[in-house]
Short mmCIF file of C-alpha atoms in Angstrom, two decimals:
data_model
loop_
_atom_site.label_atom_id
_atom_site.label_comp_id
_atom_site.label_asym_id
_atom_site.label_seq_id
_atom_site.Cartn_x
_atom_site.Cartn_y
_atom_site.Cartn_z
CA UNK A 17 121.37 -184.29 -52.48
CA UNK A 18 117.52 -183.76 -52.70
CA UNK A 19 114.63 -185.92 -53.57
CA UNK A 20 112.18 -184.50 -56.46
CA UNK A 21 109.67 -185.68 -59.10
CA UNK A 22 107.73 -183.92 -62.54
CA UNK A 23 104.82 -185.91 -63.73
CA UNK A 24 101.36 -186.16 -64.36
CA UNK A 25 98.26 -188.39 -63.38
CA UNK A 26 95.06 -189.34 -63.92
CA UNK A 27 93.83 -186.46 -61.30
CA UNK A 28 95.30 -183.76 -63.26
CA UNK A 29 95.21 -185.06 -66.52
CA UNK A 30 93.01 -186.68 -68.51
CA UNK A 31 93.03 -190.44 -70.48
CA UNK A 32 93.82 -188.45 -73.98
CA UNK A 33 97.24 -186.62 -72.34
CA UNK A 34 98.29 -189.74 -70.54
CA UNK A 35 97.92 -191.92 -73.52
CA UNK A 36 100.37 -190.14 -75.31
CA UNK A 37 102.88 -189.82 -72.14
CA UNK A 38 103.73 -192.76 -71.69
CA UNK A 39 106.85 -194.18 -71.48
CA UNK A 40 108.10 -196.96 -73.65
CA UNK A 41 111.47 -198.97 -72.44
CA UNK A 42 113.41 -197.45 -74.93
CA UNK A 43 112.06 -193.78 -73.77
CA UNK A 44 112.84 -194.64 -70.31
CA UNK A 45 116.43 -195.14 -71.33
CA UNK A 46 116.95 -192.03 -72.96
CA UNK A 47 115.18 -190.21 -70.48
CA UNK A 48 118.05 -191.60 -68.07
CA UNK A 49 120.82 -190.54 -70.81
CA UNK A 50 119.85 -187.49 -71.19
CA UNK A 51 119.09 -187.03 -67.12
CA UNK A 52 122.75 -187.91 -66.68
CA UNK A 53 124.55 -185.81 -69.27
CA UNK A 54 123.03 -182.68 -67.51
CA UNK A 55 124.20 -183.75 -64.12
CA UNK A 56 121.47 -186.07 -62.41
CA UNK A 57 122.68 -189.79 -62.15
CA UNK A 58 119.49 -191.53 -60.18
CA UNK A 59 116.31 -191.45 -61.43
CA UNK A 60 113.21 -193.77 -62.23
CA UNK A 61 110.25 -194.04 -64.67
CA UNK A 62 107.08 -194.41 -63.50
CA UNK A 63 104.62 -195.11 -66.55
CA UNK A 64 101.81 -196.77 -65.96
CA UNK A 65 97.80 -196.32 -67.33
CA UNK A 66 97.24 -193.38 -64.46
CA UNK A 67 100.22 -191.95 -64.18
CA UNK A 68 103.48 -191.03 -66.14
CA UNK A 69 106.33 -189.96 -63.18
CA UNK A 70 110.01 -189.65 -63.20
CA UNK A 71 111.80 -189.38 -59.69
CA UNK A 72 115.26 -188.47 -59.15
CA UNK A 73 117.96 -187.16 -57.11
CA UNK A 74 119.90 -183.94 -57.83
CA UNK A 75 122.55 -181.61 -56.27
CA UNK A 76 122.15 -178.19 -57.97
CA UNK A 77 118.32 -176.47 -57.50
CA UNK A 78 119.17 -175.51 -61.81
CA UNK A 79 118.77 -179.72 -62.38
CA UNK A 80 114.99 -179.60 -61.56
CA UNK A 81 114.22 -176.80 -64.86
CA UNK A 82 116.42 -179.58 -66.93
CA UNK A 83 114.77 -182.72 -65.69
CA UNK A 84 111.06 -180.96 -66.37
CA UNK A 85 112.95 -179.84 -70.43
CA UNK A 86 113.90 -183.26 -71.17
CA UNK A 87 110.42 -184.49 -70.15
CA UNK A 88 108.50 -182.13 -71.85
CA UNK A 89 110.53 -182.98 -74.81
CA UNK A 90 110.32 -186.58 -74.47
CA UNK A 91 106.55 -186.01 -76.10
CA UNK A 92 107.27 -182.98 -78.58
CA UNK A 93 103.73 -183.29 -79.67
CA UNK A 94 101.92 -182.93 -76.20
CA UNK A 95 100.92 -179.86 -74.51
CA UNK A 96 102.36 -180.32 -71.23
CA UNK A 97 103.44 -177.49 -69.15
CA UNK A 98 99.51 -176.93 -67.76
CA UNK A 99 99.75 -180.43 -66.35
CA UNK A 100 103.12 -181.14 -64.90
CA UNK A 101 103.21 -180.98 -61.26
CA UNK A 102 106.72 -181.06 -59.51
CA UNK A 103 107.84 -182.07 -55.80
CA UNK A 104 110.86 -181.94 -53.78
CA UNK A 105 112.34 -183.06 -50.64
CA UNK A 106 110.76 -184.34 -47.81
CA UNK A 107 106.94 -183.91 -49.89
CA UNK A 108 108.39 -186.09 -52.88
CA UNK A 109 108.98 -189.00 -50.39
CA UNK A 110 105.80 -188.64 -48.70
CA UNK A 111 104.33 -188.87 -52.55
CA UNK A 112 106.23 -191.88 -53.65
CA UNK A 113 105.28 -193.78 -50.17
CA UNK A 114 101.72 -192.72 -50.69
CA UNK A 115 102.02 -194.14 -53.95
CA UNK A 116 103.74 -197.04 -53.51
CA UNK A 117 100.74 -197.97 -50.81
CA UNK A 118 97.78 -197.09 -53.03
CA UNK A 119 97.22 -193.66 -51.65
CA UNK A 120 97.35 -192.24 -54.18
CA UNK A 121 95.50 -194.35 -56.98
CA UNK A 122 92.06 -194.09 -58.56
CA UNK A 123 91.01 -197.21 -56.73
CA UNK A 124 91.93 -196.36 -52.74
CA UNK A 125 94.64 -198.96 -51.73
CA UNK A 126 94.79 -201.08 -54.81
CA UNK A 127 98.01 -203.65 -55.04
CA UNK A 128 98.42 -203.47 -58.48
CA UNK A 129 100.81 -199.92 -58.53
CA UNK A 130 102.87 -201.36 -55.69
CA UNK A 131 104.31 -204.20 -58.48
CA UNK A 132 104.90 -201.57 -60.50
CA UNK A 133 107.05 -199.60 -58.21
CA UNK A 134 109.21 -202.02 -58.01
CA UNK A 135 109.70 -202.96 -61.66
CA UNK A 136 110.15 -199.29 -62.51
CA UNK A 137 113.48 -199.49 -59.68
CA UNK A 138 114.69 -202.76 -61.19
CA UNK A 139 114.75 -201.34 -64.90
CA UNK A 140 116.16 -198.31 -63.80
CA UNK A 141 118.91 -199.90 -61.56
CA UNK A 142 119.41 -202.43 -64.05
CA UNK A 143 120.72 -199.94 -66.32
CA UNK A 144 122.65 -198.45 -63.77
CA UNK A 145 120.65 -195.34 -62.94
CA UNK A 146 119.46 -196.35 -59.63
CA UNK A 147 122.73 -196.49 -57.02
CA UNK A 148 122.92 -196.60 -53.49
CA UNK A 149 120.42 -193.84 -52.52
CA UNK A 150 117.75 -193.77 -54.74
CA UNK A 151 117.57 -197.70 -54.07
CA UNK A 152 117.23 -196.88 -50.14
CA UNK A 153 114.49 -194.16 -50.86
CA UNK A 154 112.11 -196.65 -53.08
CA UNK A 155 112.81 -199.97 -51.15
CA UNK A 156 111.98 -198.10 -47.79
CA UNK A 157 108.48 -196.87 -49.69
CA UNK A 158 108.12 -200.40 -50.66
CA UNK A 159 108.88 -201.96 -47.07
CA UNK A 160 106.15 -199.50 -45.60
CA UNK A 161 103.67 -200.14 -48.31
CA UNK A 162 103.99 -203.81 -47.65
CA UNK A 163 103.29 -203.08 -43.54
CA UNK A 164 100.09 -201.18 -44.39
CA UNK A 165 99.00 -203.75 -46.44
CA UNK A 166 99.87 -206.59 -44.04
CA UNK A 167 99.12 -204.58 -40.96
CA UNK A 168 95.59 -202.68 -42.13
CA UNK A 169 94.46 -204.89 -44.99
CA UNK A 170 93.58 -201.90 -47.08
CA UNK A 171 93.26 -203.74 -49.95
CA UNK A 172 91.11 -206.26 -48.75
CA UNK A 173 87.59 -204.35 -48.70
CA UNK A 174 86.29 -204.29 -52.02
CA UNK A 175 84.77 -202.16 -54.19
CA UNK A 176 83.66 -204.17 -57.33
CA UNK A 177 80.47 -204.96 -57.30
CA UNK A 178 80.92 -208.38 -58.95
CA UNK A 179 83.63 -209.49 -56.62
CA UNK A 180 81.21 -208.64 -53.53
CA UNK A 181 78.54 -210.14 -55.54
CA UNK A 182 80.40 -213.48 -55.57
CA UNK A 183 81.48 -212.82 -52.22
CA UNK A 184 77.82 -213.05 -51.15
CA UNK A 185 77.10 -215.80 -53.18
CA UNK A 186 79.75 -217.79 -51.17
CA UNK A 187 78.29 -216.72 -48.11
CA UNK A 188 75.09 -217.54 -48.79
CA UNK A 189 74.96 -221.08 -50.23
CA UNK A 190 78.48 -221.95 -51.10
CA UNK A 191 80.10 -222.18 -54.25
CA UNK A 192 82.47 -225.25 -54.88
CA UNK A 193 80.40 -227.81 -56.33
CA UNK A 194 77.65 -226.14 -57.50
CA UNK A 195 75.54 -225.85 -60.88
CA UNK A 196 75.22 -222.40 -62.12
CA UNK A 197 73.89 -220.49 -65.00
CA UNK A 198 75.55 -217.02 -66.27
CA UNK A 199 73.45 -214.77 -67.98
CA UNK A 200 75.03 -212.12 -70.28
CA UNK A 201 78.37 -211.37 -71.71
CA UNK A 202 79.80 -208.13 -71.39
CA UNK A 203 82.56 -206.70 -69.11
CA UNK A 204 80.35 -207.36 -65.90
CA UNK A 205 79.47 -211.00 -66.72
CA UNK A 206 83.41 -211.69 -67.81
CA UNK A 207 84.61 -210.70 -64.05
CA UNK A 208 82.07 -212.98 -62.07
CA UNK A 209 83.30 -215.70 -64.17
CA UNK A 210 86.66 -214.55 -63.14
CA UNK A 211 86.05 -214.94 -59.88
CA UNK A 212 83.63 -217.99 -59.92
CA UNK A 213 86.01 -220.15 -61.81
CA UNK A 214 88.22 -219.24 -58.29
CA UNK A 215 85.96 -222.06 -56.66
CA UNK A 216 86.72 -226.19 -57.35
CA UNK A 217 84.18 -228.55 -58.84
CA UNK A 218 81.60 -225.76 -60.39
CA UNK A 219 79.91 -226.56 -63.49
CA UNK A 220 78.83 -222.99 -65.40
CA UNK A 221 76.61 -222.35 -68.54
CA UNK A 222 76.35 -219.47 -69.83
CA UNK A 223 74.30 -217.50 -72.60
CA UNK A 224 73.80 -214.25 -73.95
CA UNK A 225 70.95 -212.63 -76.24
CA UNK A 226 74.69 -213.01 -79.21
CA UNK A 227 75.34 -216.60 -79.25
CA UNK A 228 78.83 -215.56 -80.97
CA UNK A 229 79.55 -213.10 -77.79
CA UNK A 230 78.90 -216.11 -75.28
CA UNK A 231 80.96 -218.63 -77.34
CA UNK A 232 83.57 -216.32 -77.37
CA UNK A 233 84.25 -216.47 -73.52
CA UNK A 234 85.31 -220.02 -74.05
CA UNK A 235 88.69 -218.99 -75.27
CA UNK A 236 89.00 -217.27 -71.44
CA UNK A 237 87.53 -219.69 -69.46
CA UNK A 238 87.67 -223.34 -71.48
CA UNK A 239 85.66 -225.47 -69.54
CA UNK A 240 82.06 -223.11 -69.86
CA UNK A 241 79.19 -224.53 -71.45
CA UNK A 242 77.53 -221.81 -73.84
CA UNK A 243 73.96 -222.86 -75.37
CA UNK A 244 71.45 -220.13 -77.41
CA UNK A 245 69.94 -217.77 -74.86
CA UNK A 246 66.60 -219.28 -75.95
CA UNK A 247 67.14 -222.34 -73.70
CA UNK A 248 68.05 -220.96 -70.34
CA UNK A 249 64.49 -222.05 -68.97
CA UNK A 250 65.19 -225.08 -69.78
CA UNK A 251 68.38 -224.95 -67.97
CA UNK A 252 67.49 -223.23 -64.52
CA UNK A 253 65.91 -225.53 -63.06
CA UNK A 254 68.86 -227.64 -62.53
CA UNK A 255 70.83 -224.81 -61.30
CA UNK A 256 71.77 -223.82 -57.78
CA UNK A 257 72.44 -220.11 -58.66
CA UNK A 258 71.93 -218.11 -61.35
CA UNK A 259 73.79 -214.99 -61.86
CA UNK A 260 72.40 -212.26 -64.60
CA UNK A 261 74.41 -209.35 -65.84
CA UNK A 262 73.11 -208.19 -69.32
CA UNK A 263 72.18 -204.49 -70.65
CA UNK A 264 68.68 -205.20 -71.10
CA UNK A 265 65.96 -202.60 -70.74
CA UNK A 266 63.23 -205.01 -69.23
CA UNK A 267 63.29 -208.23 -67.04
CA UNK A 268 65.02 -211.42 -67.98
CA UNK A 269 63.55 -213.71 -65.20
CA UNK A 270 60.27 -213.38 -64.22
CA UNK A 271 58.09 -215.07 -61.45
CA UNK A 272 56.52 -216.80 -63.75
CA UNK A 273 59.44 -218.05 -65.78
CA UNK A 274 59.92 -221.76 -64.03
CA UNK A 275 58.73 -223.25 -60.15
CA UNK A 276 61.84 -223.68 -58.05
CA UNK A 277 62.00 -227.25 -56.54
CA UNK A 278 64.91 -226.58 -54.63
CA UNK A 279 66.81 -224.16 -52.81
CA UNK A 280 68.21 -221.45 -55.59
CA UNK A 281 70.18 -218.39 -55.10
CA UNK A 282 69.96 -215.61 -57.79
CA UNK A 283 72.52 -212.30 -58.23
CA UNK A 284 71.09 -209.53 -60.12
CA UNK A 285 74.38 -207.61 -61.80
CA UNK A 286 72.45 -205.70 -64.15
CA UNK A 287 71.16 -202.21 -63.94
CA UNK A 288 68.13 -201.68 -64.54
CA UNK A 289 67.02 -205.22 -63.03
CA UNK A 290 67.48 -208.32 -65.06
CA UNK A 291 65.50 -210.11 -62.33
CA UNK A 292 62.36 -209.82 -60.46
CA UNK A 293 62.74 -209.00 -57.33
CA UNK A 294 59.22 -210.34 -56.18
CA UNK A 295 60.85 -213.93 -56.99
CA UNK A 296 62.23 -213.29 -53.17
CA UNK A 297 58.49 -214.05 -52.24
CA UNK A 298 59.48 -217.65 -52.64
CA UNK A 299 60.72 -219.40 -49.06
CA UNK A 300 63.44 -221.34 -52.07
CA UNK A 301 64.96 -218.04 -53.25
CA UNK A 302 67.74 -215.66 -51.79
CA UNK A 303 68.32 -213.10 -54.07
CA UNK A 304 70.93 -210.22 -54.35
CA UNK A 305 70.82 -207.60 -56.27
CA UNK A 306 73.32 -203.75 -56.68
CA UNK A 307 71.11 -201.80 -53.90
CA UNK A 308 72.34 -204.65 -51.30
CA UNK A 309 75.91 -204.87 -53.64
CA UNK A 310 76.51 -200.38 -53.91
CA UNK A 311 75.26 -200.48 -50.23
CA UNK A 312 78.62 -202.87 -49.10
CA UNK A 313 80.39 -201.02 -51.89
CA UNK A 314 80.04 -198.00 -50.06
CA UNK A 315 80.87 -198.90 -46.57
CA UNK A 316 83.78 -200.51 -47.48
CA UNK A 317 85.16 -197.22 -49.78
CA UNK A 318 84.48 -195.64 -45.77
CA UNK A 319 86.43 -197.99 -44.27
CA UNK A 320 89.09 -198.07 -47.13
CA UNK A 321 89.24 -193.95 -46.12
CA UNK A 322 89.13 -194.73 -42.28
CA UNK A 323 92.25 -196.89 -42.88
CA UNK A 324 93.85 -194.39 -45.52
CA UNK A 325 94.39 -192.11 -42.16
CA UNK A 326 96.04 -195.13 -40.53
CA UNK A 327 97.85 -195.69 -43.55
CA UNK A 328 99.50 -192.32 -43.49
CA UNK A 329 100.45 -192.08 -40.14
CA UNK A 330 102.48 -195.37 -40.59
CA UNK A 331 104.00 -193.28 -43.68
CA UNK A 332 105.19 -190.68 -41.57
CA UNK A 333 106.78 -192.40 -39.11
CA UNK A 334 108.79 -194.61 -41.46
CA UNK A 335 109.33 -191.74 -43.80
CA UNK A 336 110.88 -189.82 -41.01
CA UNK A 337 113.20 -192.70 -40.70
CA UNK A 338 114.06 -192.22 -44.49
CA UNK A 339 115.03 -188.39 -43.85
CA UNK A 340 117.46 -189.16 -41.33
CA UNK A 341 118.79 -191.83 -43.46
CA UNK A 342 119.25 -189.36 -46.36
CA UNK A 343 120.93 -186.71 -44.31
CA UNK A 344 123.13 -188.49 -42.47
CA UNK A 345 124.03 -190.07 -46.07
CA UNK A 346 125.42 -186.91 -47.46
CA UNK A 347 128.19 -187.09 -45.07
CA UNK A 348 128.83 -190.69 -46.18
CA UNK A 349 131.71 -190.05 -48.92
CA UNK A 350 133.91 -187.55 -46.34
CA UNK A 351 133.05 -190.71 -44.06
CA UNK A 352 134.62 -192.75 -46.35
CA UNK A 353 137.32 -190.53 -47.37
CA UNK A 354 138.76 -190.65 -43.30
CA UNK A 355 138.41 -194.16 -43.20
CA UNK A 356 140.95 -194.76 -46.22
CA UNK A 357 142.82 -191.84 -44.76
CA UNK A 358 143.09 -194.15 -42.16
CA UNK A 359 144.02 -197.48 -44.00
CA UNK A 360 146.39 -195.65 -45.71
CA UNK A 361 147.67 -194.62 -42.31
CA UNK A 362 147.53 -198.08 -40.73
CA UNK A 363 149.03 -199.29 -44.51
CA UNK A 364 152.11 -196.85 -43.99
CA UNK A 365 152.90 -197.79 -40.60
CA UNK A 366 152.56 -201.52 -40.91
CA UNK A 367 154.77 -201.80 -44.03
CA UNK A 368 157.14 -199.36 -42.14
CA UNK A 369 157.81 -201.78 -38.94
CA UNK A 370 157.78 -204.98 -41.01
CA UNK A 371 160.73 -203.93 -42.81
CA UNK A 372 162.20 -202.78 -39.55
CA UNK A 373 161.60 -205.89 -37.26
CA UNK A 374 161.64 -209.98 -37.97
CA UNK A 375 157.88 -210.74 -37.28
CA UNK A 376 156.08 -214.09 -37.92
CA UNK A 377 152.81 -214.38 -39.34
CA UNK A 378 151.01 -213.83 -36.23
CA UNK A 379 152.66 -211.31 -34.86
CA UNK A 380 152.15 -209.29 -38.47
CA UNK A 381 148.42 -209.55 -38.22
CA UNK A 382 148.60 -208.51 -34.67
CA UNK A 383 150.66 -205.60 -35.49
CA UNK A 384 148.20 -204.92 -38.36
CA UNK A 385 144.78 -205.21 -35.84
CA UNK A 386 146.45 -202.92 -33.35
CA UNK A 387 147.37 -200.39 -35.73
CA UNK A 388 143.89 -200.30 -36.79
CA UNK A 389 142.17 -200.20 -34.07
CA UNK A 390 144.37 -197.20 -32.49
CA UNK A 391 143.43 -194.83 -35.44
CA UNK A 392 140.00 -196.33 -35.62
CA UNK A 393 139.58 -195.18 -31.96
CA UNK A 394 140.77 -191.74 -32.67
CA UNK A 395 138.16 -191.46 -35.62
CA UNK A 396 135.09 -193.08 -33.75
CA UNK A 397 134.14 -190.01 -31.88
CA UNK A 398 134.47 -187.61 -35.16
CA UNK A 399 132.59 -189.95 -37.40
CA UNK A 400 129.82 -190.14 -34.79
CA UNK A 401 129.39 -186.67 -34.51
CA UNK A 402 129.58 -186.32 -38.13
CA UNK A 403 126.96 -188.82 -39.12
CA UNK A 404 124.79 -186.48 -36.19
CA UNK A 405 125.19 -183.49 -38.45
CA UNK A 406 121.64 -181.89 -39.24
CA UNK A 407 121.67 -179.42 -41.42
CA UNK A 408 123.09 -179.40 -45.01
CA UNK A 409 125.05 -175.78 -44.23
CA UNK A 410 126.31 -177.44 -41.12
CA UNK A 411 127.43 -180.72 -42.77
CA UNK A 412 129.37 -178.62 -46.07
CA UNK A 413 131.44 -176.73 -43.03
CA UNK A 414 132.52 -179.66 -41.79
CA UNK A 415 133.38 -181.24 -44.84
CA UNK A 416 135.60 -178.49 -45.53
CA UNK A 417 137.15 -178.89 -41.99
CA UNK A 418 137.84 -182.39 -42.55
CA UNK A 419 139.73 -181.78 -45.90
CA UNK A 420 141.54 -179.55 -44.87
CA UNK A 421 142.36 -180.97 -40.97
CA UNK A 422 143.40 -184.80 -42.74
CA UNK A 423 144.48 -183.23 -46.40
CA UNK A 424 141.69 -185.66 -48.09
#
């Protein structure tokens, strides 16, 4: 039994092919019906906004050709065959543990894909296309993924400028408590909100040159004041920080926009400036703006791809642990099949004295135990060296010896 995969991402394909890829729960299904009928039993979906993956296990080298036909005609429509990219064996794992840890997304180490891995295994085992092995292979990617994560923190250097942004903010002066003022409403603006409204006791205006785009972010975040982007002057002054993020071509705040009578902390989010950075001549200002922001940005993507090397030699030592898993599994059913031999054995033999001798209760289960454990003695050292068997040529001769020796 081998491990493989046929998919595409967003490195090898772009947003147009992988928008029309994607797998709906009712594809995923009939992907698995159709997987089955031509001889592969496990296998998952992996759909997601970068990536549309199936992984499965198969016996016969033929199944890969039908697993990659009943993708590519899974979307009739779609061009596929220049972007498909296929894996097997011991370089499938390593993909779906890379994968599982963030390795292998757009954003380096991201959390989101590792959820995602684990509802594609409970859909597919739910229907009953995920059984003993292919449950093994993806929980042991998701047990190491979790380690790195614990262990290295990947995740935990970040890259949006916003977040660090806020992050600074926090630093700086402190957040909880205090009275701020949000210029702008786009994408940019929407995600320090995000993450300000993550602090107790804040009280946040906002505006934006579109009253109707500002007043709109109340249905996200309820408790914001909005007012007409003509009054924020009259507004700073009362504020602790200000945080601008619009698209304007020239300055928002000037120097000589209002006279700070406190301590105020400013976060430029805009590019070009929304703020002026000679306001930092005032002793009361701290300001921040993306050439501080891109410069953390950037040291942290370097430390995200210091720890990506860390990442993957944790991989390959649990992955490695994986492999011998999977090969000692393929003995597992011949295993299985001497063990009954046995109990049918021990079964045989019990029933046979019973009849033949008056025995109470206890001396029945004794008689059963020692029956057992005699034949189970005489198969411990053959199992052993079975479940020790390397290579799959090895492991079929045996087989063969073993139905024939026991007539299983």
């Amino acid at each position: 039994m081998q491990f493989g995969f046929w998919g595409i991402n967003y490195k090898n394909a772009q947003l147009a092919v992988r928008d029309r890829t994607s797998f709906t729960d009712a594809m995923k299904l009939e992907f698995f019906q159709k997987a089955e009928a031509s001889g592969v039993e496990q296998c998952m979906v992996l759909s997601t906004c970068n990536r549309s993956e199936v992984y499965y296990l198969y016996e016969e080298e033929g199944q890969q050709e039908k697993i990659k036909k009943i993708y590519k005609e899974m979307f009739p429509d779609v061009e596929l065959e220049k972007y498909l990219l296929n894996r097997r064996g011991e370089e499938a794992l390593a993909y779906l543990f890379r994968i599982a840890a963030g390795l292998e997304s757009l954003v380096l180490g991201e959390d989101q894909i590792l959820g995602q891995v684990k509802e594609a295994l409970d859909y597919s085992r739910t229907m009953g296309y995920s059984k003993k092995e292919l449950n093994k292979i993806v929980r042991d990617a998701v047990t190491c993924a979790k380690q790195i994560k614990t262990e290295l923190k990947i995740s935990e250097k970040p890259l949006s400028v916003s977040y660090i942004g806020i992050q600074k903010l926090e630093a700086s002066c402190g957040i909880a408590g205090k009275k701020i003022l949000v210029i702008g409403s786009g994408k940019t603006a929407v995600l320090a909100l995000k993450y300000l409204y993550e602090y107790s006791n804040i009280q946040v205006t906002a505006c934006s040159r579109t009253y109707t785009h500002a007043k709109r972010l109340r249905k996200q975040f309820p408790e914001l004041m909005v007012i007409p982007f003509e009054e924020w002057r009259q507004v700073i002054d009362t504020c602790d920080i200000v945080i601008s993020a619009t698209s304007s071509p020239h300055l928002i705040v000037r120097k000589n926009d209002f006279s700070p009578k406190m301590p105020m902390t400013f976060l430029d989010l805009a590019a070009p400036r929304d703020i002026d950075i000679s306001l930092e001549e005032d002793s009361l200002i701290t300001l921040f703006n993306l050439d501080t922001l891109q410069t953390i940005a950037a040291e942290n993507q370097k430390e995200r791809e210091r720890l990506r090397e860390e990442s993957e030699k944790v991989i390959e030592e649990k992955l490695q642990e994986t492999l011998v898993w999977l090969r000692q599994s393929r003995m597992d059913a011949t295993i299985e099949s001497l063990q009954q031999r046995c109990s049918d054995i021990v079964a045989d033999g019990y029933e046979y004295l019973n009849r033949k001798m008056e025995l109470s209760t206890r001396e029945q289960k004794l008689l059963k135990k020692v029956l057992n454990a005699s034949l189970q003695r005489l198969l411990r050292e053959p199992i052993q060296e079975l479940k020790r068997l390397d290579s799959e040529e090895e492991q079929e001769e045996y087989k063969q010896m073993v139905r024939q020796l026991f007539q299983i």
